[in-house]
Amino acid sequence: MEETESTTIERTTGQDGHQAADHMLSKSSKPLHRFVQKGPRILGIVILICGCAEVLMGFVLTREEDHTSHVVYIPFWQGALFLICGNLSIYTEIHPSKKMVTVCLAMYMVSLLGLVVSIAFRISFFTDLRFRYNSNKWSLYKMDQLLGIEGILFTSSLCVSGLLIFLSAVARLALKSTHTGVIVLHIPAPPSSTSN
């Protein structure tokens, strides 16, 4: 009962025009603002940068004749997923709504599934690369460069997967706690003083 009274007091002062109380209300009682407090814009910018790096390195890998991740276009579709997730995270912090957090959560899950596929493919690439070393000096340099590019993309994929797991957990908690409820307060009418 005390919690209901304090929320009512905060709402009353918030309606009077006090922005501090309104800011306190938005932080305490609206669960979607818990998602915004975790900084999805900053994490979205990091995911966006990793998506740009993935796409740019995809153009470099398409020139290679060797078996790399460009065979199944991993840098392009994974980079596109990262770009979409990063943009959605940035937009959702600016305009938080239940619908946008739901869209973000769905894209995080799709991106995580794509990450599982790309990580498995890149691990198979690394194990396959060990058997391709030649005694030729230039082919050894070329394999080292391909290994470096794929290693950087693999590491950034692992980092982005950690960020996406964190963001999806926060989004799920924010959506789980946005149940709408109604509090009915019954105030009995004052006794009427009518003369008979």
PDB file of C-alpha atoms in Angstrom:
ATOM      1  CA  MET A   1       0.000   0.000   0.000  1.00  0.00           C
ATOM      2  CA  GLU A   2       2.882   2.360   0.767  1.00  0.00           C
ATOM      3  CA  GLU A   3       4.357   1.732  -2.676  1.00  0.00           C
ATOM      4  CA  THR A   4       1.082   2.705  -4.343  1.00  0.00           C
ATOM      5  CA  GLU A   5       0.883   5.921  -2.340  1.00  0.00           C
ATOM      6  CA  SER A   6       4.443   6.949  -3.216  1.00  0.00           C
ATOM      7  CA  THR A   7       3.777   6.330  -6.918  1.00  0.00           C
ATOM      8  CA  THR A   8       0.628   8.423  -6.696  1.00  0.00           C
ATOM      9  CA  ILE A   9       2.535  11.239  -5.041  1.00  0.00           C
ATOM     10  CA  GLU A  10       5.234  11.113  -7.708  1.00  0.00           C
ATOM     11  CA  ARG A  11       2.660  11.178 -10.477  1.00  0.00           C
ATOM     12  CA  THR A  12       0.888  14.115  -8.896  1.00  0.00           C
ATOM     13  CA  THR A  13       4.077  16.134  -8.630  1.00  0.00           C
ATOM     14  CA  GLY A  14       5.059  15.064 -12.145  1.00  0.00           C
ATOM     15  CA  GLN A  15       1.804  16.402 -13.523  1.00  0.00           C
ATOM     16  CA  ASP A  16       2.392  19.725 -11.788  1.00  0.00           C
ATOM     17  CA  GLY A  17       5.354  20.304 -14.046  1.00  0.00           C
ATOM     18  CA  HIS A  18       8.270  19.236 -11.910  1.00  0.00           C
ATOM     19  CA  GLN A  19      10.629  17.549 -14.316  1.00  0.00           C
ATOM     20  CA  ALA A  20      12.753  16.028 -11.577  1.00  0.00           C
ATOM     21  CA  ALA A  21       9.850  14.011 -10.237  1.00  0.00           C
ATOM     22  CA  ASP A  22       8.839  13.036 -13.764  1.00  0.00           C
ATOM     23  CA  HIS A  23      12.410  11.904 -14.430  1.00  0.00           C
ATOM     24  CA  MET A  24      12.354   9.905 -11.183  1.00  0.00           C
ATOM     25  CA  LEU A  25       9.076   8.307 -12.235  1.00  0.00           C
ATOM     26  CA  SER A  26      10.434   7.328 -15.626  1.00  0.00           C
ATOM     27  CA  LYS A  27      13.426   5.638 -14.014  1.00  0.00           C
ATOM     28  CA  SER A  28      11.551   3.837 -11.284  1.00  0.00           C
ATOM     29  CA  SER A  29       8.196   2.699 -12.591  1.00  0.00           C
ATOM     30  CA  LYS A  30       8.560   2.270 -16.349  1.00  0.00           C
ATOM     31  CA  PRO A  31      10.337  -0.986 -17.144  1.00  0.00           C
ATOM     32  CA  LEU A  32      11.248  -0.002 -20.708  1.00  0.00           C
ATOM     33  CA  HIS A  33      13.492   2.677 -19.288  1.00  0.00           C
ATOM     34  CA  ARG A  34      15.524  -0.083 -17.648  1.00  0.00           C
ATOM     35  CA  PHE A  35      16.450  -1.136 -21.173  1.00  0.00           C
ATOM     36  CA  VAL A  36      17.386   2.453 -22.028  1.00  0.00           C
ATOM     37  CA  GLN A  37      19.497   2.779 -18.869  1.00  0.00           C
ATOM     38  CA  LYS A  38      21.777  -0.063 -20.005  1.00  0.00           C
ATOM     39  CA  GLY A  39      23.006   2.073 -22.892  1.00  0.00           C
ATOM     40  CA  PRO A  40      21.817   0.285 -26.028  1.00  0.00           C
ATOM     41  CA  ARG A  41      22.944   3.273 -28.108  1.00  0.00           C
ATOM     42  CA  ILE A  42      26.592   2.855 -27.148  1.00  0.00           C
ATOM     43  CA  LEU A  43      26.455  -0.901 -27.618  1.00  0.00           C
ATOM     44  CA  GLY A  44      24.593  -0.357 -30.891  1.00  0.00           C
ATOM     45  CA  ILE A  45      27.408   1.866 -32.143  1.00  0.00           C
ATOM     46  CA  VAL A  46      29.950  -0.862 -31.312  1.00  0.00           C
ATOM     47  CA  ILE A  47      27.811  -3.457 -33.142  1.00  0.00           C
ATOM     48  CA  LEU A  48      27.462  -1.046 -36.069  1.00  0.00           C
ATOM     49  CA  ILE A  49      31.244  -0.629 -36.333  1.00  0.00           C
ATOM     50  CA  CYS A  50      31.729  -4.417 -36.258  1.00  0.00           C
ATOM     51  CA  GLY A  51      29.100  -4.751 -38.997  1.00  0.00           C
ATOM     52  CA  CYS A  52      30.905  -2.208 -41.183  1.00  0.00           C
ATOM     53  CA  ALA A  53      34.204  -4.038 -40.647  1.00  0.00           C
ATOM     54  CA  GLU A  54      32.559  -7.341 -41.544  1.00  0.00           C
ATOM     55  CA  VAL A  55      31.139  -5.975 -44.814  1.00  0.00           C
ATOM     56  CA  LEU A  56      34.388  -4.224 -45.795  1.00  0.00           C
ATOM     57  CA  MET A  57      36.455  -7.330 -45.117  1.00  0.00           C
ATOM     58  CA  GLY A  58      33.929  -9.301 -47.157  1.00  0.00           C
ATOM     59  CA  PHE A  59      34.912  -7.285 -50.223  1.00  0.00           C
ATOM     60  CA  VAL A  60      38.560  -8.125 -49.580  1.00  0.00           C
ATOM     61  CA  LEU A  61      37.795 -11.843 -49.191  1.00  0.00           C
ATOM     62  CA  THR A  62      35.782 -12.040 -52.435  1.00  0.00           C
ATOM     63  CA  ARG A  63      39.003 -11.560 -54.428  1.00  0.00           C
ATOM     64  CA  GLU A  64      40.508 -14.678 -52.902  1.00  0.00           C
ATOM     65  CA  GLU A  65      40.329 -17.992 -54.690  1.00  0.00           C
ATOM     66  CA  ASP A  66      40.902 -19.984 -51.539  1.00  0.00           C
ATOM     67  CA  HIS A  67      38.161 -21.435 -49.383  1.00  0.00           C
ATOM     68  CA  THR A  68      37.282 -18.673 -46.895  1.00  0.00           C
ATOM     69  CA  SER A  69      34.080 -17.407 -45.301  1.00  0.00           C
ATOM     70  CA  HIS A  70      33.122 -15.536 -48.483  1.00  0.00           C
ATOM     71  CA  VAL A  71      32.114 -18.877 -50.045  1.00  0.00           C
ATOM     72  CA  VAL A  72      28.749 -18.712 -48.253  1.00  0.00           C
ATOM     73  CA  TYR A  73      28.787 -14.872 -48.087  1.00  0.00           C
ATOM     74  CA  ILE A  74      29.144 -14.805 -44.304  1.00  0.00           C
ATOM     75  CA  PRO A  75      30.737 -11.330 -44.162  1.00  0.00           C
ATOM     76  CA  PHE A  76      27.869  -9.807 -46.114  1.00  0.00           C
ATOM     77  CA  TRP A  77      24.826 -11.279 -44.406  1.00  0.00           C
ATOM     78  CA  GLN A  78      26.403 -11.204 -40.963  1.00  0.00           C
ATOM     79  CA  GLY A  79      27.514  -7.617 -41.532  1.00  0.00           C
ATOM     80  CA  ALA A  80      23.977  -6.722 -42.630  1.00  0.00           C
ATOM     81  CA  LEU A  81      22.560  -8.321 -39.469  1.00  0.00           C
ATOM     82  CA  PHE A  82      25.022  -6.369 -37.328  1.00  0.00           C
ATOM     83  CA  LEU A  83      24.143  -3.120 -39.117  1.00  0.00           C
ATOM     84  CA  ILE A  84      20.421  -3.709 -38.583  1.00  0.00           C
ATOM     85  CA  CYS A  85      20.883  -4.603 -34.893  1.00  0.00           C
ATOM     86  CA  GLY A  86      23.096  -1.577 -34.291  1.00  0.00           C
ATOM     87  CA  ASN A  87      20.657   0.812 -35.952  1.00  0.00           C
ATOM     88  CA  LEU A  88      17.706  -0.663 -34.062  1.00  0.00           C
ATOM     89  CA  SER A  89      19.532  -0.338 -30.740  1.00  0.00           C
ATOM     90  CA  ILE A  90      20.338   3.305 -31.412  1.00  0.00           C
ATOM     91  CA  TYR A  91      16.780   4.083 -32.526  1.00  0.00           C
ATOM     92  CA  THR A  92      15.232   2.259 -29.563  1.00  0.00           C
ATOM     93  CA  GLU A  93      17.179   4.298 -27.037  1.00  0.00           C
ATOM     94  CA  ILE A  94      16.021   7.505 -28.692  1.00  0.00           C
ATOM     95  CA  HIS A  95      12.375   6.351 -29.070  1.00  0.00           C
ATOM     96  CA  PRO A  96      11.720   3.636 -26.460  1.00  0.00           C
ATOM     97  CA  SER A  97       8.521   1.654 -26.890  1.00  0.00           C
ATOM     98  CA  LYS A  98       7.428  -1.883 -26.220  1.00  0.00           C
ATOM     99  CA  LYS A  99       7.089  -2.546 -29.938  1.00  0.00           C
ATOM    100  CA  MET A 100      10.630  -1.369 -30.714  1.00  0.00           C
ATOM    101  CA  VAL A 101      12.136  -3.405 -27.869  1.00  0.00           C
ATOM    102  CA  THR A 102      10.277  -6.451 -29.216  1.00  0.00           C
ATOM    103  CA  VAL A 103      11.689  -5.840 -32.707  1.00  0.00           C
ATOM    104  CA  CYS A 104      15.180  -5.435 -31.228  1.00  0.00           C
ATOM    105  CA  LEU A 105      14.843  -8.686 -29.294  1.00  0.00           C
ATOM    106  CA  ALA A 106      13.756 -10.542 -32.435  1.00  0.00           C
ATOM    107  CA  MET A 107      16.698  -9.190 -34.436  1.00  0.00           C
ATOM    108  CA  TYR A 108      19.110 -10.019 -31.613  1.00  0.00           C
ATOM    109  CA  MET A 109      17.913 -13.634 -31.690  1.00  0.00           C
ATOM    110  CA  VAL A 110      18.213 -13.863 -35.491  1.00  0.00           C
ATOM    111  CA  SER A 111      21.718 -12.396 -35.316  1.00  0.00           C
ATOM    112  CA  LEU A 112      22.720 -14.851 -32.599  1.00  0.00           C
ATOM    113  CA  LEU A 113      21.569 -17.749 -34.776  1.00  0.00           C
ATOM    114  CA  GLY A 114      23.603 -16.325 -37.653  1.00  0.00           C
ATOM    115  CA  LEU A 115      26.595 -16.001 -35.342  1.00  0.00           C
ATOM    116  CA  VAL A 116      26.378 -19.675 -34.408  1.00  0.00           C
ATOM    117  CA  VAL A 117      26.510 -20.605 -38.108  1.00  0.00           C
ATOM    118  CA  SER A 118      29.375 -18.232 -38.906  1.00  0.00           C
ATOM    119  CA  ILE A 119      31.447 -19.225 -35.872  1.00  0.00           C
ATOM    120  CA  ALA A 120      31.056 -22.914 -36.726  1.00  0.00           C
ATOM    121  CA  PHE A 121      32.058 -22.253 -40.336  1.00  0.00           C
ATOM    122  CA  ARG A 122      35.082 -20.188 -39.350  1.00  0.00           C
ATOM    123  CA  ILE A 123      36.268 -22.826 -36.886  1.00  0.00           C
ATOM    124  CA  SER A 124      36.116 -25.384 -39.690  1.00  0.00           C
ATOM    125  CA  PHE A 125      38.066 -22.921 -41.864  1.00  0.00           C
ATOM    126  CA  PHE A 126      40.800 -22.609 -39.223  1.00  0.00           C
ATOM    127  CA  THR A 127      41.159 -26.369 -38.879  1.00  0.00           C
ATOM    128  CA  ASP A 128      41.173 -26.814 -42.658  1.00  0.00           C
ATOM    129  CA  LEU A 129      43.771 -24.057 -43.089  1.00  0.00           C
ATOM    130  CA  ARG A 130      46.410 -25.980 -41.148  1.00  0.00           C
ATOM    131  CA  PHE A 131      46.582 -28.619 -43.878  1.00  0.00           C
ATOM    132  CA  ARG A 132      47.032 -26.137 -46.738  1.00  0.00           C
ATOM    133  CA  TYR A 133      50.487 -24.785 -45.956  1.00  0.00           C
ATOM    134  CA  ASN A 134      52.923 -25.072 -48.861  1.00  0.00           C
ATOM    135  CA  SER A 135      56.647 -24.647 -48.868  1.00  0.00           C
ATOM    136  CA  ASN A 136      56.212 -21.645 -51.180  1.00  0.00           C
ATOM    137  CA  LYS A 137      57.048 -18.418 -49.343  1.00  0.00           C
ATOM    138  CA  TRP A 138      54.333 -16.328 -51.032  1.00  0.00           C
ATOM    139  CA  SER A 139      51.587 -18.862 -50.422  1.00  0.00           C
ATOM    140  CA  LEU A 140      52.640 -18.940 -46.769  1.00  0.00           C
ATOM    141  CA  TYR A 141      52.302 -15.133 -46.561  1.00  0.00           C
ATOM    142  CA  LYS A 142      48.933 -15.302 -48.289  1.00  0.00           C
ATOM    143  CA  MET A 143      47.666 -17.933 -45.855  1.00  0.00           C
ATOM    144  CA  ASP A 144      48.916 -15.850 -42.923  1.00  0.00           C
ATOM    145  CA  GLN A 145      47.006 -12.824 -44.237  1.00  0.00           C
ATOM    146  CA  LEU A 146      43.823 -14.851 -44.717  1.00  0.00           C
ATOM    147  CA  LEU A 147      44.235 -16.320 -41.271  1.00  0.00           C
ATOM    148  CA  GLY A 148      44.673 -12.816 -39.834  1.00  0.00           C
ATOM    149  CA  ILE A 149      41.552 -11.457 -41.545  1.00  0.00           C
ATOM    150  CA  GLU A 150      39.442 -14.448 -40.561  1.00  0.00           C
ATOM    151  CA  GLY A 151      40.854 -14.289 -37.020  1.00  0.00           C
ATOM    152  CA  ILE A 152      39.902 -10.624 -36.660  1.00  0.00           C
ATOM    153  CA  LEU A 153      36.393 -11.324 -37.961  1.00  0.00           C
ATOM    154  CA  PHE A 154      36.090 -14.353 -35.688  1.00  0.00           C
ATOM    155  CA  THR A 155      37.144 -12.298 -32.646  1.00  0.00           C
ATOM    156  CA  SER A 156      34.751  -9.465 -33.477  1.00  0.00           C
ATOM    157  CA  SER A 157      31.960 -12.030 -33.942  1.00  0.00           C
ATOM    158  CA  LEU A 158      32.637 -13.417 -30.476  1.00  0.00           C
ATOM    159  CA  CYS A 159      32.596  -9.902 -28.974  1.00  0.00           C
ATOM    160  CA  VAL A 160      29.352  -9.015 -30.754  1.00  0.00           C
ATOM    161  CA  SER A 161      27.776 -12.283 -29.621  1.00  0.00           C
ATOM    162  CA  GLY A 162      28.498 -11.299 -26.007  1.00  0.00           C
ATOM    163  CA  LEU A 163      26.948  -7.869 -26.575  1.00  0.00           C
ATOM    164  CA  LEU A 164      23.893  -9.389 -28.258  1.00  0.00           C
ATOM    165  CA  ILE A 165      23.390 -11.883 -25.442  1.00  0.00           C
ATOM    166  CA  PHE A 166      23.547  -9.041 -22.915  1.00  0.00           C
ATOM    167  CA  LEU A 167      21.163  -6.828 -24.913  1.00  0.00           C
ATOM    168  CA  SER A 168      18.695  -9.646 -25.503  1.00  0.00           C
ATOM    169  CA  ALA A 169      18.661 -10.497 -21.777  1.00  0.00           C
ATOM    170  CA  VAL A 170      18.030  -6.859 -20.860  1.00  0.00           C
ATOM    171  CA  ALA A 171      15.334  -6.515 -23.541  1.00  0.00           C
ATOM    172  CA  ARG A 172      13.645  -9.717 -22.372  1.00  0.00           C
ATOM    173  CA  LEU A 173      13.626  -8.505 -18.773  1.00  0.00           C
ATOM    174  CA  ALA A 174      12.191  -5.160 -19.861  1.00  0.00           C
ATOM    175  CA  LEU A 175       9.444  -6.837 -21.875  1.00  0.00           C
ATOM    176  CA  LYS A 176       8.697  -9.359 -19.157  1.00  0.00           C
ATOM    177  CA  SER A 177       8.060  -6.656 -16.575  1.00  0.00           C
ATOM    178  CA  THR A 178       5.762  -4.502 -18.725  1.00  0.00           C
ATOM    179  CA  HIS A 179       2.564  -6.200 -17.700  1.00  0.00           C
ATOM    180  CA  THR A 180      -0.320  -3.786 -17.592  1.00  0.00           C
ATOM    181  CA  GLY A 181      -2.218  -3.795 -14.339  1.00  0.00           C
ATOM    182  CA  VAL A 182      -5.118  -1.896 -12.909  1.00  0.00           C
ATOM    183  CA  ILE A 183      -5.347  -0.829  -9.307  1.00  0.00           C
ATOM    184  CA  VAL A 184      -8.909  -0.288  -8.180  1.00  0.00           C
ATOM    185  CA  LEU A 185      -9.239   1.994  -5.204  1.00  0.00           C
ATOM    186  CA  HIS A 186     -12.625   2.028  -3.545  1.00  0.00           C
ATOM    187  CA  ILE A 187     -13.369   5.147  -1.554  1.00  0.00           C
ATOM    188  CA  PRO A 188     -16.666   4.989   0.289  1.00  0.00           C
ATOM    189  CA  ALA A 189     -18.935   7.978  -0.103  1.00  0.00           C
ATOM    190  CA  PRO A 190     -19.104  10.273   2.900  1.00  0.00           C
ATOM    191  CA  PRO A 191     -22.231   9.835   4.980  1.00  0.00           C
ATOM    192  CA  SER A 192     -24.854  12.252   3.871  1.00  0.00           C
ATOM    193  CA  SER A 193     -26.329  14.525   6.460  1.00  0.00           C
ATOM    194  CA  THR A 194     -29.887  14.879   5.191  1.00  0.00           C
ATOM    195  CA  SER A 195     -32.667  15.560   7.589  1.00  0.00           C
ATOM    196  CA  ASN A 196     -35.745  13.349   7.522  1.00  0.00           C
TER     197      ASN A 196
END
